[in-house]
Amino acid sequence: SGLLIVAKTDKAHIGLAEQIKEHSFTREYNAVIVGHLKENQGTINAPIGRNPKDRKKMCVTQTNSKNAVTHYNTIQDYEGYSHISLKLETGRTHQIRVHMSSIGHPLVGDEVYGPAKCPFPKLQGQTLHAKTLGFIHPRTNEYLEVNAPIPEYFTSLINKLRT
């Protein structure tokens, strides 16, 4: 859930892509993961490429991969789960999902990179929310930051975890 940016022109697309390449594009996410992180904050710096056993999936690998960096910070620990914020330095396909799974903390509800059966049967999809996007507007050259509130399904899960 959350924010998505779409470029309406080629010029806008090139400008936004350049900002992502230069790591000046802000992308912040919230997620609920299985387990507790050893450190409350940290960085996962692990290359991501296609999974050689399943071409539809990505994985942490040294073979035919691209650099991928994800910064994380624990917001709150619950029994068996954690609510975290994440900030992307790079933007690889499924980066957050792959990185969190690779360190043994998959996203709750992620049936591709996490447990096949979700412990919360009414949850629809994974608990990953694109909360903040920040960038230099390609036409006005002004910094623009947009925030999306956490959706009801996400806050409902957090409220269940609190009890």
PDB file of C-alpha atoms in Angstrom:
ATOM      1  CA  SER A   1       0.000   0.000   0.000  1.00  0.00           C
ATOM      2  CA  GLY A   2       1.017   3.623  -0.112  1.00  0.00           C
ATOM      3  CA  LEU A   3       2.547   6.014  -2.551  1.00  0.00           C
ATOM      4  CA  LEU A   4       3.492   5.477  -6.167  1.00  0.00           C
ATOM      5  CA  ILE A   5       5.003   8.006  -8.531  1.00  0.00           C
ATOM      6  CA  VAL A   6       4.262   8.068 -12.247  1.00  0.00           C
ATOM      7  CA  ALA A   7       6.052  10.287 -14.753  1.00  0.00           C
ATOM      8  CA  LYS A   8       3.766  11.875 -17.347  1.00  0.00           C
ATOM      9  CA  THR A   9       6.560  12.854 -19.757  1.00  0.00           C
ATOM     10  CA  ASP A  10       9.883  11.442 -20.901  1.00  0.00           C
ATOM     11  CA  LYS A  11      11.658  14.473 -19.416  1.00  0.00           C
ATOM     12  CA  ALA A  12      10.032  13.860 -16.020  1.00  0.00           C
ATOM     13  CA  HIS A  13      10.899  10.166 -16.202  1.00  0.00           C
ATOM     14  CA  ILE A  14      14.552  10.886 -16.972  1.00  0.00           C
ATOM     15  CA  GLY A  15      14.741  13.467 -14.182  1.00  0.00           C
ATOM     16  CA  LEU A  16      13.219  11.149 -11.589  1.00  0.00           C
ATOM     17  CA  ALA A  17      15.350   8.183 -12.703  1.00  0.00           C
ATOM     18  CA  GLU A  18      18.478  10.337 -12.377  1.00  0.00           C
ATOM     19  CA  GLN A  19      17.548  11.258  -8.802  1.00  0.00           C
ATOM     20  CA  ILE A  20      17.101   7.589  -7.924  1.00  0.00           C
ATOM     21  CA  LYS A  21      20.474   6.807  -9.509  1.00  0.00           C
ATOM     22  CA  GLU A  22      22.127   9.615  -7.509  1.00  0.00           C
ATOM     23  CA  HIS A  23      20.417   8.428  -4.282  1.00  0.00           C
ATOM     24  CA  SER A  24      18.691  11.809  -3.813  1.00  0.00           C
ATOM     25  CA  PHE A  25      15.153  10.390  -4.125  1.00  0.00           C
ATOM     26  CA  THR A  26      13.646   9.755  -0.664  1.00  0.00           C
ATOM     27  CA  ARG A  27      11.683   6.516  -0.233  1.00  0.00           C
ATOM     28  CA  GLU A  28      10.521   5.561   3.233  1.00  0.00           C
ATOM     29  CA  TYR A  29       8.412   2.529   4.085  1.00  0.00           C
ATOM     30  CA  ASN A  30       6.778   0.922   7.128  1.00  0.00           C
ATOM     31  CA  ALA A  31       6.587  -2.836   7.524  1.00  0.00           C
ATOM     32  CA  VAL A  32       5.703  -5.503  10.051  1.00  0.00           C
ATOM     33  CA  ILE A  33       8.239  -8.316  10.107  1.00  0.00           C
ATOM     34  CA  VAL A  34       8.460 -11.720  11.723  1.00  0.00           C
ATOM     35  CA  GLY A  35      10.731 -11.705  14.775  1.00  0.00           C
ATOM     36  CA  HIS A  36      13.000  -9.081  16.313  1.00  0.00           C
ATOM     37  CA  LEU A  37      16.085  -7.541  14.733  1.00  0.00           C
ATOM     38  CA  LYS A  38      19.379  -7.998  16.616  1.00  0.00           C
ATOM     39  CA  GLU A  39      20.090  -4.276  16.313  1.00  0.00           C
ATOM     40  CA  ASN A  40      17.329  -1.652  16.530  1.00  0.00           C
ATOM     41  CA  GLN A  41      18.781   0.096  13.504  1.00  0.00           C
ATOM     42  CA  GLY A  42      21.135  -0.894  10.768  1.00  0.00           C
ATOM     43  CA  THR A  43      21.860  -1.316   7.088  1.00  0.00           C
ATOM     44  CA  ILE A  44      21.519  -4.311   4.824  1.00  0.00           C
ATOM     45  CA  ASN A  45      24.050  -4.050   1.998  1.00  0.00           C
ATOM     46  CA  ALA A  46      23.565  -7.161  -0.117  1.00  0.00           C
ATOM     47  CA  PRO A  47      23.383  -7.520  -3.915  1.00  0.00           C
ATOM     48  CA  ILE A  48      20.110  -8.669  -5.468  1.00  0.00           C
ATOM     49  CA  GLY A  49      19.606 -10.675  -8.646  1.00  0.00           C
ATOM     50  CA  ARG A  50      17.255 -13.259 -10.140  1.00  0.00           C
ATOM     51  CA  ASN A  51      16.805 -16.436  -8.157  1.00  0.00           C
ATOM     52  CA  PRO A  52      18.479 -19.168 -10.259  1.00  0.00           C
ATOM     53  CA  LYS A  53      15.917 -21.743  -9.097  1.00  0.00           C
ATOM     54  CA  ASP A  54      12.831 -19.575  -9.667  1.00  0.00           C
ATOM     55  CA  ARG A  55      13.069 -16.878 -12.356  1.00  0.00           C
ATOM     56  CA  LYS A  56       9.965 -15.109 -10.983  1.00  0.00           C
ATOM     57  CA  LYS A  57      11.726 -14.408  -7.689  1.00  0.00           C
ATOM     58  CA  MET A  58      14.698 -12.293  -6.695  1.00  0.00           C
ATOM     59  CA  CYS A  59      17.348 -13.226  -4.122  1.00  0.00           C
ATOM     60  CA  VAL A  60      20.537 -12.053  -2.457  1.00  0.00           C
ATOM     61  CA  THR A  61      23.278 -13.366  -4.731  1.00  0.00           C
ATOM     62  CA  GLN A  62      26.679 -12.455  -6.118  1.00  0.00           C
ATOM     63  CA  THR A  63      25.799 -13.846  -9.564  1.00  0.00           C
ATOM     64  CA  ASN A  64      24.368 -11.399 -12.137  1.00  0.00           C
ATOM     65  CA  SER A  65      23.280  -9.066  -9.365  1.00  0.00           C
ATOM     66  CA  LYS A  66      23.123  -5.341  -8.641  1.00  0.00           C
ATOM     67  CA  ASN A  67      24.123  -3.496  -5.494  1.00  0.00           C
ATOM     68  CA  ALA A  68      21.211  -3.026  -3.063  1.00  0.00           C
ATOM     69  CA  VAL A  69      21.181  -1.031   0.191  1.00  0.00           C
ATOM     70  CA  THR A  70      18.313  -0.860   2.704  1.00  0.00           C
ATOM     71  CA  HIS A  71      18.428   1.075   5.997  1.00  0.00           C
ATOM     72  CA  TYR A  72      16.075  -0.009   8.799  1.00  0.00           C
ATOM     73  CA  ASN A  73      14.957   1.271  12.180  1.00  0.00           C
ATOM     74  CA  THR A  74      12.757  -0.506  14.719  1.00  0.00           C
ATOM     75  CA  ILE A  75       9.634   1.457  15.635  1.00  0.00           C
ATOM     76  CA  GLN A  76       8.194  -1.087  18.102  1.00  0.00           C
ATOM     77  CA  ASP A  77       8.753  -4.717  19.069  1.00  0.00           C
ATOM     78  CA  TYR A  78       5.801  -6.972  19.848  1.00  0.00           C
ATOM     79  CA  GLU A  79       5.634 -10.619  20.826  1.00  0.00           C
ATOM     80  CA  GLY A  80       7.144 -12.409  17.835  1.00  0.00           C
ATOM     81  CA  TYR A  81       6.921  -9.412  15.468  1.00  0.00           C
ATOM     82  CA  SER A  82       8.366  -5.944  14.900  1.00  0.00           C
ATOM     83  CA  HIS A  83       7.057  -2.750  13.319  1.00  0.00           C
ATOM     84  CA  ILE A  84       9.935  -1.143  11.422  1.00  0.00           C
ATOM     85  CA  SER A  85      10.663   1.785   9.137  1.00  0.00           C
ATOM     86  CA  LEU A  86      12.874   1.345   6.095  1.00  0.00           C
ATOM     87  CA  LYS A  87      14.669   3.755   3.826  1.00  0.00           C
ATOM     88  CA  LEU A  88      15.911   2.708   0.405  1.00  0.00           C
ATOM     89  CA  GLU A  89      19.243   3.858  -0.905  1.00  0.00           C
ATOM     90  CA  THR A  90      18.853   1.805  -4.083  1.00  0.00           C
ATOM     91  CA  GLY A  91      15.726   0.558  -5.805  1.00  0.00           C
ATOM     92  CA  ARG A  92      15.842  -3.073  -6.835  1.00  0.00           C
ATOM     93  CA  THR A  93      12.866  -5.289  -7.621  1.00  0.00           C
ATOM     94  CA  HIS A  94      11.371  -6.580  -4.342  1.00  0.00           C
ATOM     95  CA  GLN A  95      14.356  -5.092  -2.473  1.00  0.00           C
ATOM     96  CA  ILE A  96      12.775  -4.730   0.970  1.00  0.00           C
ATOM     97  CA  ARG A  97      11.061  -8.107   0.789  1.00  0.00           C
ATOM     98  CA  VAL A  98      14.248  -9.879  -0.356  1.00  0.00           C
ATOM     99  CA  HIS A  99      16.539  -8.129   2.125  1.00  0.00           C
ATOM    100  CA  MET A 100      14.303  -8.735   5.134  1.00  0.00           C
ATOM    101  CA  SER A 101      13.765 -12.375   4.187  1.00  0.00           C
ATOM    102  CA  SER A 102      17.515 -12.854   3.642  1.00  0.00           C
ATOM    103  CA  ILE A 103      18.237 -11.898   7.272  1.00  0.00           C
ATOM    104  CA  GLY A 104      15.481 -14.171   8.603  1.00  0.00           C
ATOM    105  CA  HIS A 105      12.793 -11.525   9.143  1.00  0.00           C
ATOM    106  CA  PRO A 106      10.279 -11.735   6.283  1.00  0.00           C
ATOM    107  CA  LEU A 107       7.323  -9.371   6.029  1.00  0.00           C
ATOM    108  CA  VAL A 108       4.113 -10.573   7.628  1.00  0.00           C
ATOM    109  CA  GLY A 109       1.769 -11.676   4.840  1.00  0.00           C
ATOM    110  CA  ASP A 110       4.491 -12.086   2.200  1.00  0.00           C
ATOM    111  CA  GLU A 111       3.700 -15.489   0.718  1.00  0.00           C
ATOM    112  CA  VAL A 112       6.504 -15.251  -1.875  1.00  0.00           C
ATOM    113  CA  TYR A 113       9.513 -14.478   0.360  1.00  0.00           C
ATOM    114  CA  GLY A 114       8.093 -15.440   3.750  1.00  0.00           C
ATOM    115  CA  PRO A 115       6.126 -18.284   5.298  1.00  0.00           C
ATOM    116  CA  ALA A 116       3.534 -19.813   2.949  1.00  0.00           C
ATOM    117  CA  LYS A 117       0.822 -19.517   5.595  1.00  0.00           C
ATOM    118  CA  CYS A 118       0.081 -16.141   7.156  1.00  0.00           C
ATOM    119  CA  PRO A 119      -0.635 -16.278  10.914  1.00  0.00           C
ATOM    120  CA  PHE A 120      -3.277 -13.570  10.416  1.00  0.00           C
ATOM    121  CA  PRO A 121      -5.858 -15.151   8.062  1.00  0.00           C
ATOM    122  CA  LYS A 122      -7.836 -11.957   7.427  1.00  0.00           C
ATOM    123  CA  LEU A 123      -4.722 -10.036   6.345  1.00  0.00           C
ATOM    124  CA  GLN A 124      -4.768  -9.386   2.619  1.00  0.00           C
ATOM    125  CA  GLY A 125      -1.241  -9.192   1.242  1.00  0.00           C
ATOM    126  CA  GLN A 126       2.033  -8.192   2.817  1.00  0.00           C
ATOM    127  CA  THR A 127       2.540  -5.554   5.472  1.00  0.00           C
ATOM    128  CA  LEU A 128       4.603  -3.074   3.476  1.00  0.00           C
ATOM    129  CA  HIS A 129       3.500   0.546   3.142  1.00  0.00           C
ATOM    130  CA  ALA A 130       5.193   3.226   1.006  1.00  0.00           C
ATOM    131  CA  LYS A 131       4.873   6.065   3.518  1.00  0.00           C
ATOM    132  CA  THR A 132       7.025   8.911   2.122  1.00  0.00           C
ATOM    133  CA  LEU A 133       8.325   9.946  -1.286  1.00  0.00           C
ATOM    134  CA  GLY A 134      10.580  12.974  -1.628  1.00  0.00           C
ATOM    135  CA  PHE A 135      12.116  14.327  -4.814  1.00  0.00           C
ATOM    136  CA  ILE A 136      13.021  17.425  -6.788  1.00  0.00           C
ATOM    137  CA  HIS A 137      10.080  18.189  -9.062  1.00  0.00           C
ATOM    138  CA  PRO A 138      11.351  17.785 -12.663  1.00  0.00           C
ATOM    139  CA  ARG A 139       9.588  20.928 -13.905  1.00  0.00           C
ATOM    140  CA  THR A 140       9.731  23.358 -10.960  1.00  0.00           C
ATOM    141  CA  ASN A 141      13.044  22.143  -9.446  1.00  0.00           C
ATOM    142  CA  GLU A 142      11.486  22.438  -5.978  1.00  0.00           C
ATOM    143  CA  TYR A 143      11.821  19.693  -3.388  1.00  0.00           C
ATOM    144  CA  LEU A 144       8.482  17.953  -2.924  1.00  0.00           C
ATOM    145  CA  GLU A 145       7.723  15.422  -0.194  1.00  0.00           C
ATOM    146  CA  VAL A 146       4.481  13.470  -0.033  1.00  0.00           C
ATOM    147  CA  ASN A 147       3.255  11.301   2.848  1.00  0.00           C
ATOM    148  CA  ALA A 148       0.532   8.654   2.911  1.00  0.00           C
ATOM    149  CA  PRO A 149      -1.113   7.664   6.188  1.00  0.00           C
ATOM    150  CA  ILE A 150      -0.796   4.056   7.260  1.00  0.00           C
ATOM    151  CA  PRO A 151      -3.915   2.199   6.045  1.00  0.00           C
ATOM    152  CA  GLU A 152      -6.541   0.633   8.290  1.00  0.00           C
ATOM    153  CA  TYR A 153      -5.499  -2.985   7.649  1.00  0.00           C
ATOM    154  CA  PHE A 154      -1.965  -2.107   8.806  1.00  0.00           C
ATOM    155  CA  THR A 155      -3.011  -0.226  11.956  1.00  0.00           C
ATOM    156  CA  SER A 156      -5.508  -2.978  12.756  1.00  0.00           C
ATOM    157  CA  LEU A 157      -2.691  -5.559  12.694  1.00  0.00           C
ATOM    158  CA  ILE A 158      -0.493  -3.366  14.914  1.00  0.00           C
ATOM    159  CA  ASN A 159      -3.376  -2.988  17.380  1.00  0.00           C
ATOM    160  CA  LYS A 160      -3.765  -6.804  17.475  1.00  0.00           C
ATOM    161  CA  LEU A 161      -0.038  -7.186  18.145  1.00  0.00           C
ATOM    162  CA  ARG A 162      -0.223  -4.704  21.042  1.00  0.00           C
ATOM    163  CA  THR A 163      -2.690  -6.878  22.953  1.00  0.00           C
TER     164      THR A 163
END
